[in-house]
Each structure stands twice: as structure tokens, then as C-alpha cells.
Short mmCIF file of C-alpha atoms and ligand atoms in Angstrom, two decimals:
data_model
loop_
_atom_site.label_atom_id
_atom_site.label_comp_id
_atom_site.label_asym_id
_atom_site.label_seq_id
_atom_site.Cartn_x
_atom_site.Cartn_y
_atom_site.Cartn_z
CA MET A 439 8.50 99.00 45.07
CA ILE A 440 11.11 99.25 42.33
CA ILE A 441 11.98 102.16 40.08
CA VAL A 442 13.11 100.98 36.66
CA MET A 443 15.36 103.56 35.00
CA LYS A 444 15.41 104.08 31.22
CA HIS A 445 18.39 102.37 29.67
CA ASN A 446 19.98 105.64 28.68
CA ALA A 447 19.50 107.14 32.17
CA THR A 448 22.51 109.17 33.22
CA PRO A 449 24.37 108.73 36.54
CA GLU A 450 23.07 112.18 37.57
CA GLN A 451 19.44 111.13 36.97
CA ILE A 452 20.01 107.95 39.03
CA LYS A 453 21.60 110.00 41.80
CA ASP A 454 18.67 112.38 41.75
CA VAL A 455 16.11 109.55 42.09
CA VAL A 456 18.09 108.02 44.97
CA SER A 457 18.12 111.31 46.81
CA GLN A 458 14.36 111.75 46.29
CA VAL A 459 13.79 108.26 47.70
CA GLU A 460 15.88 109.14 50.74
CA THR A 461 14.05 112.44 51.20
CA PHE A 462 10.86 110.41 51.64
CA GLY A 463 12.58 108.42 54.41
CA TYR A 464 13.18 105.20 52.43
CA LYS A 465 16.34 103.32 51.63
CA ALA A 466 17.44 102.97 48.00
CA HIS A 467 19.26 99.83 46.85
CA LEU A 468 20.80 99.89 43.39
CA SER A 469 20.75 96.93 41.04
CA GLN A 470 22.97 97.70 38.08
CA GLY A 471 22.08 95.26 35.28
CA THR A 472 23.69 95.02 31.86
CA GLU A 473 20.60 96.64 30.32
CA ARG A 474 19.43 99.14 32.90
CA THR A 475 19.51 100.23 36.52
CA ILE A 476 16.75 99.26 38.92
CA ILE A 477 16.34 101.07 42.22
CA GLY A 478 14.78 99.07 45.04
CA VAL A 479 12.82 101.28 47.45
CA VAL A 480 12.50 99.73 50.89
CA GLY A 481 11.65 101.00 54.30
CA ASP A 482 8.59 100.59 56.44
CA ASP A 483 5.36 99.21 54.99
CA ARG A 484 3.70 102.61 54.43
CA PRO A 485 2.25 102.92 50.93
CA ILE A 486 4.27 105.15 48.62
CA GLU A 487 2.75 107.24 45.87
CA ASN A 488 4.14 105.76 42.64
CA HIS A 489 3.53 108.87 40.57
CA THR A 490 5.86 110.95 42.73
CA PHE A 491 8.75 109.01 41.25
CA GLU A 492 7.29 108.35 37.81
CA LEU A 493 7.66 112.06 36.96
CA LEU A 494 11.40 112.21 37.64
CA SER A 495 13.65 112.39 34.63
CA GLY A 496 15.33 109.17 33.53
CA VAL A 497 12.61 107.01 35.12
CA ASP A 498 10.96 104.46 32.84
CA LYS A 499 8.38 102.99 35.21
CA VAL A 500 7.58 102.32 38.83
CA VAL A 501 6.51 98.79 39.74
CA ARG A 502 5.10 97.53 43.00
CA ILE A 503 6.63 94.19 44.09
CA LEU A 504 3.78 92.01 45.31
CA GLN A 505 5.93 89.46 47.15
CA PRO A 506 6.87 90.41 50.71
CA PHE A 507 10.56 89.95 49.87
CA LYS A 508 11.82 92.83 47.76
CA LEU A 509 15.61 92.88 47.36
CA ALA A 510 15.64 89.08 47.09
CA SER A 511 13.08 89.10 44.29
CA ARG A 512 13.82 88.68 40.58
CA ASP A 513 11.80 91.82 39.86
CA PHE A 514 14.46 93.86 41.61
CA HIS A 515 17.37 91.97 40.00
CA PRO A 516 16.30 90.08 36.85
CA GLU A 517 19.73 88.54 36.18
CA ASN A 518 21.26 85.82 38.35
CA THR A 519 23.49 87.21 41.06
CA VAL A 520 27.03 85.89 40.69
CA ILE A 521 29.11 86.14 43.85
CA ASP A 522 32.87 86.21 43.71
CA VAL A 523 34.32 84.16 46.57
CA ARG A 524 38.07 84.75 46.41
CA GLY A 525 38.02 84.26 42.67
CA VAL A 526 35.47 81.40 42.67
CA PRO A 527 32.28 82.53 40.89
CA VAL A 528 29.10 81.31 42.61
CA GLY A 529 25.73 81.45 40.87
CA GLY A 530 26.96 81.65 37.27
CA GLN A 531 27.12 78.94 34.65
CA GLN A 532 29.76 77.03 36.57
CA LEU A 533 28.55 74.68 39.32
CA THR A 534 30.08 75.13 42.77
CA MET A 535 31.09 72.14 44.88
CA ILE A 536 31.45 72.89 48.57
CA ALA A 537 32.85 69.90 50.46
CA GLY A 538 34.57 69.02 53.71
CA PRO A 539 33.90 67.61 57.13
CA CYS A 540 30.87 68.43 59.23
CA SER A 541 33.22 69.45 62.08
CA VAL A 542 36.84 70.46 62.13
CA GLU A 543 38.17 67.78 64.52
CA SER A 544 41.95 68.07 64.24
CA ARG A 545 44.61 69.57 62.03
CA SER A 546 45.43 66.25 60.39
CA GLN A 547 41.76 65.35 59.77
CA LEU A 548 41.10 68.76 58.15
CA MET A 549 44.26 68.79 56.01
CA GLU A 550 43.72 65.25 54.78
CA THR A 551 40.10 66.05 53.87
CA ALA A 552 40.94 69.42 52.31
CA HIS A 553 43.54 67.93 49.96
CA ALA A 554 41.25 65.01 49.11
CA VAL A 555 38.21 67.15 48.25
CA LYS A 556 40.31 69.54 46.20
CA GLU A 557 41.73 66.59 44.26
CA ALA A 558 38.18 65.31 43.71
CA GLY A 559 36.94 68.64 42.31
CA ALA A 560 35.69 70.74 45.23
CA THR A 561 36.11 74.49 44.79
CA ILE A 562 35.25 75.58 48.35
CA LEU A 563 36.15 73.88 51.66
CA ARG A 564 33.59 73.54 54.45
CA GLY A 565 34.18 72.74 58.13
CA GLY A 566 32.35 73.64 61.31
CA ALA A 567 34.32 75.21 64.18
CA PHE A 568 31.22 76.22 66.17
CA LYS A 569 28.68 73.40 66.03
CA PRO A 570 24.94 73.76 66.73
CA ARG A 571 24.29 70.36 68.32
CA SER A 572 20.92 69.05 69.49
CA SER A 573 22.53 67.88 72.75
CA PRO A 574 24.74 70.06 74.97
CA TYR A 575 26.77 66.89 75.71
CA SER A 576 27.73 66.39 72.04
CA PHE A 577 30.98 67.78 70.55
CA GLN A 578 30.54 71.55 70.23
CA GLY A 579 33.47 72.25 67.90
CA LEU A 580 37.03 73.51 68.37
CA GLY A 581 36.09 77.20 68.29
CA GLU A 582 38.82 79.64 67.30
CA GLU A 583 41.38 76.85 67.09
CA GLY A 584 39.19 75.29 64.38
CA LEU A 585 39.01 78.62 62.55
CA GLU A 586 42.82 78.84 62.57
CA MET A 587 43.00 75.35 61.06
CA LEU A 588 40.56 76.36 58.33
CA ALA A 589 42.73 79.38 57.50
CA GLU A 590 45.75 77.08 57.34
CA ALA A 591 43.90 74.66 55.05
CA ARG A 592 43.01 77.58 52.76
CA GLU A 593 46.66 78.59 52.73
CA GLU A 594 47.76 75.06 51.81
CA THR A 595 45.11 74.24 49.19
CA GLY A 596 44.03 77.64 47.88
CA LEU A 597 40.37 76.70 48.54
CA PRO A 598 38.19 79.45 50.05
CA VAL A 599 36.53 78.37 53.31
CA ILE A 600 32.99 78.44 54.64
CA THR A 601 32.14 77.98 58.32
CA GLU A 602 29.15 78.55 60.57
CA VAL A 603 28.63 81.53 62.85
CA MET A 604 26.07 81.00 65.61
CA SER A 605 25.73 84.32 67.42
CA PRO A 606 25.93 88.04 66.64
CA GLU A 607 28.80 88.41 69.14
CA ALA A 608 30.87 85.83 67.24
CA VAL A 609 30.49 87.53 63.83
CA PRO A 610 33.68 89.67 64.05
CA LEU A 611 35.75 86.63 65.07
CA VAL A 612 34.39 84.24 62.42
CA ASP A 613 34.49 86.99 59.81
CA LYS A 614 38.25 87.33 60.42
CA TYR A 615 38.80 83.80 59.09
CA ALA A 616 35.88 82.85 56.84
CA ASP A 617 35.37 83.60 53.14
CA ILE A 618 31.67 82.71 53.53
CA LEU A 619 29.65 83.00 56.74
CA GLN A 620 27.23 80.07 57.13
CA ILE A 621 23.95 80.61 58.96
CA GLY A 622 22.68 77.23 60.08
CA ALA A 623 19.15 75.87 59.82
CA ARG A 624 18.53 76.47 63.52
CA ASN A 625 19.45 80.14 63.25
CA VAL A 626 17.53 81.11 60.14
CA GLN A 627 15.16 83.24 62.23
CA ASN A 628 17.77 84.60 64.62
CA TYR A 629 17.15 88.17 63.52
CA ALA A 630 19.95 89.69 65.59
CA LEU A 631 22.38 87.32 63.84
CA LEU A 632 20.89 88.14 60.41
CA HIS A 633 21.32 91.87 61.13
CA ALA A 634 24.91 91.28 62.24
CA VAL A 635 25.95 89.39 59.08
CA GLY A 636 24.00 91.94 57.01
CA ARG A 637 26.38 94.60 58.31
CA THR A 638 29.43 92.71 57.00
CA ARG A 639 30.39 92.59 53.35
CA THR A 640 31.30 88.90 53.48
CA PRO A 641 29.19 86.44 51.45
CA VAL A 642 26.55 84.65 53.53
CA PHE A 643 25.29 81.06 53.05
CA LEU A 644 21.79 80.92 54.48
CA LYS A 645 20.43 77.46 55.16
CA ARG A 646 16.73 76.75 55.17
CA GLY A 647 15.22 76.27 58.61
CA LEU A 648 13.91 72.84 59.61
CA MET A 649 10.41 74.33 59.70
CA SER A 650 10.76 77.35 57.38
CA THR A 651 8.45 77.94 54.47
CA VAL A 652 10.13 79.27 51.34
CA HIS A 653 8.56 82.68 52.04
CA GLU A 654 9.89 82.81 55.61
CA TRP A 655 13.31 81.76 54.40
CA LEU A 656 13.38 84.52 51.76
CA MET A 657 12.31 87.04 54.39
CA SER A 658 15.35 85.97 56.40
CA ALA A 659 17.50 86.60 53.32
CA GLU A 660 15.80 90.00 53.07
CA TYR A 661 17.13 90.91 56.55
CA ILE A 662 20.68 90.38 55.32
CA LEU A 663 20.14 92.14 51.98
CA SER A 664 18.46 95.15 53.57
CA GLY A 665 21.55 95.61 55.74
CA GLY A 666 23.45 96.31 52.52
CA ASN A 667 25.09 92.88 52.17
CA HIS A 668 23.92 91.76 48.73
CA GLN A 669 26.02 88.58 48.67
CA VAL A 670 23.58 85.95 49.92
CA MET A 671 23.33 82.29 48.87
CA LEU A 672 20.46 79.99 49.82
CA CYS A 673 20.79 76.30 50.69
CA GLU A 674 17.98 73.74 50.75
CA ARG A 675 19.00 71.25 53.44
CA GLY A 676 15.78 69.36 54.09
CA ILE A 677 12.74 70.10 56.20
CA ARG A 678 10.93 68.18 58.90
CA THR A 679 7.92 66.19 57.69
CA PHE A 680 5.99 63.12 58.93
CA GLU A 681 8.59 60.91 57.21
CA THR A 682 11.15 59.48 59.62
CA ALA A 683 12.89 56.96 57.32
CA THR A 684 15.33 59.70 56.36
CA ARG A 685 16.73 62.38 58.68
CA PHE A 686 14.88 65.20 56.87
CA THR A 687 12.90 65.53 53.64
CA LEU A 688 14.95 67.26 50.96
CA ASP A 689 12.48 69.64 49.33
CA ILE A 690 13.53 69.46 45.68
CA ASN A 691 10.48 71.60 44.74
CA ALA A 692 12.03 74.55 46.52
CA ILE A 693 15.00 74.65 44.13
CA PRO A 694 13.23 75.51 40.83
CA LEU A 695 10.75 77.64 42.79
CA LEU A 696 13.59 79.71 44.22
CA LYS A 697 15.23 80.01 40.82
CA GLN A 698 11.96 81.62 39.62
CA TRP A 699 11.44 83.88 42.58
CA THR A 700 14.93 85.04 43.40
CA HIS A 701 18.19 86.00 41.70
CA LEU A 702 20.29 84.63 44.57
CA PRO A 703 22.43 81.48 44.08
CA VAL A 704 20.70 78.30 45.27
CA PHE A 705 22.43 75.23 46.73
CA GLY A 706 21.35 71.75 47.74
CA ASP A 707 22.70 69.94 50.81
CA PRO A 708 21.83 66.26 50.35
CA SER A 709 24.01 65.27 53.34
CA HIS A 710 21.75 66.90 55.95
CA GLY A 711 18.74 66.47 53.66
CA THR A 712 18.92 62.68 53.84
CA GLY A 713 21.15 61.84 56.82
CA LYS A 714 22.37 58.72 54.97
CA TRP A 715 25.54 58.64 52.87
CA GLU A 716 24.02 56.01 50.55
CA LEU A 717 21.39 58.55 49.41
CA VAL A 718 23.66 61.57 49.05
CA SER A 719 24.89 61.06 45.50
CA ALA A 720 21.45 60.39 43.95
CA THR A 721 19.75 63.30 45.72
CA GLY A 722 22.71 65.60 45.03
CA LYS A 723 22.34 64.91 41.32
CA ALA A 724 18.60 65.56 41.64
CA CYS A 725 19.34 69.00 43.15
CA ILE A 726 21.59 69.90 40.22
CA ALA A 727 19.06 68.57 37.69
CA ALA A 728 16.42 70.74 39.39
CA GLY A 729 18.54 73.85 38.82
CA ALA A 730 20.75 74.21 41.88
CA ASP A 731 23.92 76.26 41.36
CA GLY A 732 25.95 73.91 43.51
CA LEU A 733 26.06 71.40 46.34
CA MET A 734 27.31 71.32 49.90
CA ILE A 735 28.56 67.81 50.70
CA GLU A 736 29.96 66.44 53.96
CA VAL A 737 33.12 64.43 53.36
CA HIS A 738 35.20 62.58 55.95
CA PRO A 739 38.16 60.26 55.36
CA HIS A 740 36.99 57.99 58.20
CA PRO A 741 33.23 58.53 58.67
CA GLU A 742 33.02 55.76 61.28
CA THR A 743 35.10 57.84 63.70
CA ALA A 744 33.60 61.27 62.82
CA MET A 745 32.67 63.44 65.81
CA SER A 746 29.48 64.58 64.04
CA ASP A 747 27.38 63.44 61.10
CA GLY A 748 29.49 60.41 60.16
CA ALA A 749 26.43 58.52 58.90
CA GLN A 750 25.83 61.10 56.18
CA SER A 751 29.47 61.75 55.25
CA LEU A 752 30.93 60.51 51.98
CA LYS A 753 34.45 59.12 51.81
CA PRO A 754 36.61 61.18 49.43
CA GLU A 755 36.46 58.53 46.66
CA LYS A 756 32.65 58.55 46.72
CA PHE A 757 32.67 62.34 46.57
CA GLY A 758 35.03 62.10 43.58
CA GLN A 759 32.58 59.75 41.87
CA LEU A 760 29.73 62.20 42.46
CA VAL A 761 31.75 65.03 40.88
CA ALA A 762 32.60 62.75 37.92
CA ASP A 763 28.87 61.99 37.44
CA LEU A 764 28.04 65.68 37.63
CA ARG A 765 30.66 66.45 35.00
CA LEU A 766 28.68 64.22 32.64
CA LEU A 767 25.35 65.73 33.68
CA ALA A 768 26.41 69.39 33.60
CA PRO A 769 26.59 69.91 29.81
CA ALA A 770 23.04 68.53 29.38
CA LEU A 771 21.89 71.25 31.78
CA GLY A 772 23.88 74.02 30.14
CA ARG A 773 26.29 74.13 33.07
CA THR A 774 30.01 73.57 33.50
CA LEU A 775 31.98 71.96 36.29
C1 LIG B 1147 26.15 71.81 58.99
O1 LIG B 1147 26.26 72.28 57.84
O2 LIG B 1147 27.00 71.07 59.52
C2 LIG B 1147 24.89 72.04 59.73
C3 LIG B 1147 24.86 71.99 61.05
O3 LIG B 1147 23.84 72.24 58.92
P1 LIG B 1147 22.31 72.61 59.27
O4 LIG B 1147 22.37 73.95 59.90
O5 LIG B 1147 21.68 72.59 57.91
O6 LIG B 1147 21.78 71.53 60.17
MN1 LIG B 1148 26.73 68.40 59.71
#
């Protein structure tokens, strides 16, 4: 349920409503829009009497949110959420290009890639230090050493960094280095991990699960939001279908659907979504045309020797071409890049 305050509601009236909500044993989350304040009331699923709150002064109306996700819903926060990642705005008019290698493999590989993607127009650097691999015999990542390299690359290029965290225990360590905590597709329903990142105040990049419906995915976002971390981004990275010609099926439908249902920034990841570098540029542009706020693209200077996901990695020049294409497309969509 949400409590919509009148637009001239005073801070005291808002405070009073929040304390009433808490008296009833619920949690109040404030959404301060340019027009008015909305108070999200969440807790257990017990029905709440609307009229109890409708009578309080400063309250305009009380609205029940029909979707199971509450804090993620546009009803709670009608305007797009714009997240500030070390000065880079995510979710606003400007498109965000996240690029870098699937895995951090060595200092020289990361630095070369970081400089190249920055030159090509990336605004955030990606790189996995803890890798969720399908086989325990595959490269598992450099761990903390990889995180240190990411911090060094940030220092050298000025690009904020995003990297994956795979377990609740690792959150404090990864949080020490990362500007954005990535939750991978395989962990989208790891509720202990969602709780743990929800307790931080670091932006979270939540990938869609291989088998997640859009509803399930938004409920995972709700875990993070209800912990008080309101800086969540969603990333469509392909789902498993009967089609095996591509690695996954990039669900373009999900992008405009999410833009309707939620205020959170939405990304497309055509690298994992297709598994083939030849398809990345076309499907990346499709994500942006469908309303995505940005892309996550795997880039490697020598994809043939990559320790993970070489087949879907773009060389820096190809990534540069994609950004150049998007710079032409962006104005037609009312976006900038
Ligand atoms: C990744 O970004 O390298 C990754 C492992 O992604 P996903 O969790 O979407 O498979
Ligand atoms: Mn990858």
C-alpha cells in the first residue's frame, strides 16, 4: 500500500504518518518526488485498514498496490530513479555504457581493456574477479587480487567499476572495492545474498535469472529495496528457451515491460544474451531502441585467448563502432550518449 501525501504536506505531517505506520508494525519507505511525497508501507501480508491513514492530516489518498512488488513499482515512485555512480548518472536521459572483460585475467589485460573502452565511450568498467562458472574446472577468477586490479584501473582511468559478488560472506570484501555490486543470473534467487546487498548502500546491478519470470525478478529486486538500499538496476541478459542456436534468448519484451512497471534503471546485456560477438551490436541497439537505459558489453583485446566468454566478446574497435552507432540512434529516442 502507498500513502500519497498532499503536495503542500509539511515535514511534520510526513513524520507523523511515518510514525503511525511504524506503530502498526510496518516499515515506511519514503519516495520524495518533485511534486509530492509518497510513503510506501511494507511489512507482512496482513491487510491494513486504508481509512486509518486516510484521516491523518497531510494525506491525499491511500492506494493499494496490486502487484506483489511494492517498492519496485512505478506506483510507489512515478519518476525514473536516477542513480549516481561516482558522478555517473544511471537511469536518466543519458545512456550508460558498461564495458570490459568477462573476467579480470591479469593487470595488463585489464589496463589495456580499461583504457580502450574508455576511449571508445564506456562510462563504467566491468570485470569479474569471482566467476560463477558452470564447471568447477573452469577459471574461477583472481579473487581479491582481481578486485585490487579493478581499483587500480579505476584510479588510472577514472571509470567507476562493477564486479560480481557471489556470496553473502563476500559482500564486505567486494563492497570495499566495487562502485556497483553485480548479482549474477545464477544468484538472482539467493535470498541471503539479496538481504546482504540490501544492507549496503552501494548500487546493485541485478541480472535476470536464466529461468526467472519478470515478476520473480522484480520480487528479487524487492528484497534489496526492502533492506533500505534503493539503488537497484535491472539487467536483461537472456533466458533459457527451446532455442539452442544462440546461447540464450534475449527477451527484448521485458525491457519496455519493465519500463512500465518499475522506476528502476533497466539494462540490456547482449553479450550473454546471444553468446556470439557477431550478434552483439544488432541486439544491443535493439535493447536501446526498446527503452533500455544502457548496455553491459563484454570487451576483450584478444577474445581468442580469453579465459571466459571469448566467443561473445567484442574487440575494442567493434565496441567503439557500436557506441558510434548508438550516438546516431540516441537523439531519435530522446536520449544522449
Ligand atoms: C557476467 O556478467 O560475466 C556473468 C557471469 O553474467 P550472468 O550472471 O548474466 O551469466
Ligand atoms: Mn561473462
